[in-house]
C-alpha atoms as a printed R data frame, in Angstrom:
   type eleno elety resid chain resno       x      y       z
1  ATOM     1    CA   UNK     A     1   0.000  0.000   0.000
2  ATOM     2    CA   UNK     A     2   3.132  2.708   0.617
3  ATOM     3    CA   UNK     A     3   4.387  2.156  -2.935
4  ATOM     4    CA   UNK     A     4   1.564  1.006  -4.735
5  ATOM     5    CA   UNK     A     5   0.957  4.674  -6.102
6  ATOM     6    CA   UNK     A     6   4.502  4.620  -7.389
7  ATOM     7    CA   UNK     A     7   3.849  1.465  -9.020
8  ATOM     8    CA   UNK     A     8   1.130  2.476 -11.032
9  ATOM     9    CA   UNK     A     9   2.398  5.521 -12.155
10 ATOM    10    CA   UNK     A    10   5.228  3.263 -13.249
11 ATOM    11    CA   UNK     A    11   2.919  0.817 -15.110
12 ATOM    12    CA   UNK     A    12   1.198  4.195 -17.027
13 ATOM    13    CA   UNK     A    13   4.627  5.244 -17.999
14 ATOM    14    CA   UNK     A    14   5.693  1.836 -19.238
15 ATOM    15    CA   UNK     A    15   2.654  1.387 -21.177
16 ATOM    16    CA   UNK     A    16   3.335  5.011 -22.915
17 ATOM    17    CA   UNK     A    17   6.502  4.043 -23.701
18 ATOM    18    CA   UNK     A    18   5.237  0.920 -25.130
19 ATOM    19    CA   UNK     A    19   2.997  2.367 -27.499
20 ATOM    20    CA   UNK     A    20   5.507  5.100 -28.829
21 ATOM    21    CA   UNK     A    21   8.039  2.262 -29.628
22 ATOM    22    CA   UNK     A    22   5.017  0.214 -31.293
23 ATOM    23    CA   UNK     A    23   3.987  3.711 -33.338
24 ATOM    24    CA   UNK     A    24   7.400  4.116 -34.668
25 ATOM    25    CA   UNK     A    25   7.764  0.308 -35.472
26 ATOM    26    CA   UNK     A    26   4.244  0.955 -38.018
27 ATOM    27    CA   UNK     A    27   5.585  4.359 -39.019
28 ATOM    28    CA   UNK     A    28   8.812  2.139 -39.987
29 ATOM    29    CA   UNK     A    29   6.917 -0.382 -42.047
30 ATOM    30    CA   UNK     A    30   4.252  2.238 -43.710
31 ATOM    31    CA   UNK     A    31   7.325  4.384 -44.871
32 ATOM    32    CA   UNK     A    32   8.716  0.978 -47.037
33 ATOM    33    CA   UNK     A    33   5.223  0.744 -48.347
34 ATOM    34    CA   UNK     A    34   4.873  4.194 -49.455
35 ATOM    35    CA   UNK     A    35   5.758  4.122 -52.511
36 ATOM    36    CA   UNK     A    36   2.958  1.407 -53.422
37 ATOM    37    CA   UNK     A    37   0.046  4.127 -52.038
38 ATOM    38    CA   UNK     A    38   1.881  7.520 -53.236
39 ATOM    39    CA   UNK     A    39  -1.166  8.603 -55.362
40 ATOM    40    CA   UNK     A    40  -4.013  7.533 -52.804
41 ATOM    41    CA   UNK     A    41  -5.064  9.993 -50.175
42 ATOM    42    CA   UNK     A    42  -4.140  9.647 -46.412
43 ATOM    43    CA   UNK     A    43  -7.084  9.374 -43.831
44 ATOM    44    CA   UNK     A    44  -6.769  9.838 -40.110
45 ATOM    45    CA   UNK     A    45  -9.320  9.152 -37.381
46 ATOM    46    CA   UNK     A    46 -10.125 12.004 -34.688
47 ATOM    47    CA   UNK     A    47  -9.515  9.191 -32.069
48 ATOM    48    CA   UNK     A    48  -5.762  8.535 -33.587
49 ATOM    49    CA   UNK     A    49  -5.573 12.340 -33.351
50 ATOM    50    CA   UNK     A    50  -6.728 12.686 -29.829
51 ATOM    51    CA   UNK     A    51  -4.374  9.849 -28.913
52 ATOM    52    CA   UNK     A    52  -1.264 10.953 -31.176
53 ATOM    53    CA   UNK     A    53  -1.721 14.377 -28.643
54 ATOM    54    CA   UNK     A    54  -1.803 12.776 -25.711
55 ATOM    55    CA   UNK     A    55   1.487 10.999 -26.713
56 ATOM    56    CA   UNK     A    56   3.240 14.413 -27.678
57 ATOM    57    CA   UNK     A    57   1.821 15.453 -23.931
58 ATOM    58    CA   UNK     A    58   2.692 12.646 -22.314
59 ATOM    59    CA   UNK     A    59   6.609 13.186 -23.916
60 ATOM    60    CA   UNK     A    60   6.679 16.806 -23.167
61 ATOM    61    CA   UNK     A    61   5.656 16.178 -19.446
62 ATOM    62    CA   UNK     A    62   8.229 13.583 -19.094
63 ATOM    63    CA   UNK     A    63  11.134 16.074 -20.899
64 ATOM    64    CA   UNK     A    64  10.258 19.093 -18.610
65 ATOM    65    CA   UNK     A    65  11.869 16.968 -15.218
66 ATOM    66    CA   UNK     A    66  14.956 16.244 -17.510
67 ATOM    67    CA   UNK     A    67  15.657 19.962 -19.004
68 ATOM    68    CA   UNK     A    68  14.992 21.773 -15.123
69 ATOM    69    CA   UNK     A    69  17.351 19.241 -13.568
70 ATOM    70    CA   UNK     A    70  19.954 19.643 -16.782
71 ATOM    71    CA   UNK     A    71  19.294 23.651 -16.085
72 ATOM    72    CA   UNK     A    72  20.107 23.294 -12.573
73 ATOM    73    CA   UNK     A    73  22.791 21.085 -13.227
74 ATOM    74    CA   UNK     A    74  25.915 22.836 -11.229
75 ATOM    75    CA   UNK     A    75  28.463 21.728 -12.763
């Protein structure tokens, strides 16, 4: 029960990270088959888009603890 709040906000972040890796893996593959769909037209749910934000969120709130401790950084 003390750490169980850590351990789900670990679980959360593990997940994100999960999915980002899996996103770039498709974006990976789709970019080989590009070529093949060049001339058709591209089509992107709202749902993708609300999720695709909540990634770039998600990153941005995880880079913000990183750039104030590299800006307080002493040395």
């Amino acid at each position: 029960p003390k750490y169980f709040h850590n351990l789900v906000k670990k679980v959360e972040q593990r997940k994100w990270e999960q999915e980002i890796v899996y996103e770039r893996k498709l974006v990976k593959e789709r970019s080989k088959e590009d070529h093949l769909y060049a001339d058709k037209d591209k089509f992107v749910t709202s749902a993708y888009k609300k999720k695709l934000a909540e990634q770039a969120k998600w990153m941005e709130e995880e880079r913000l603890p990183q750039l104030r401790e590299e800006k307080d950084d002493v040395s």
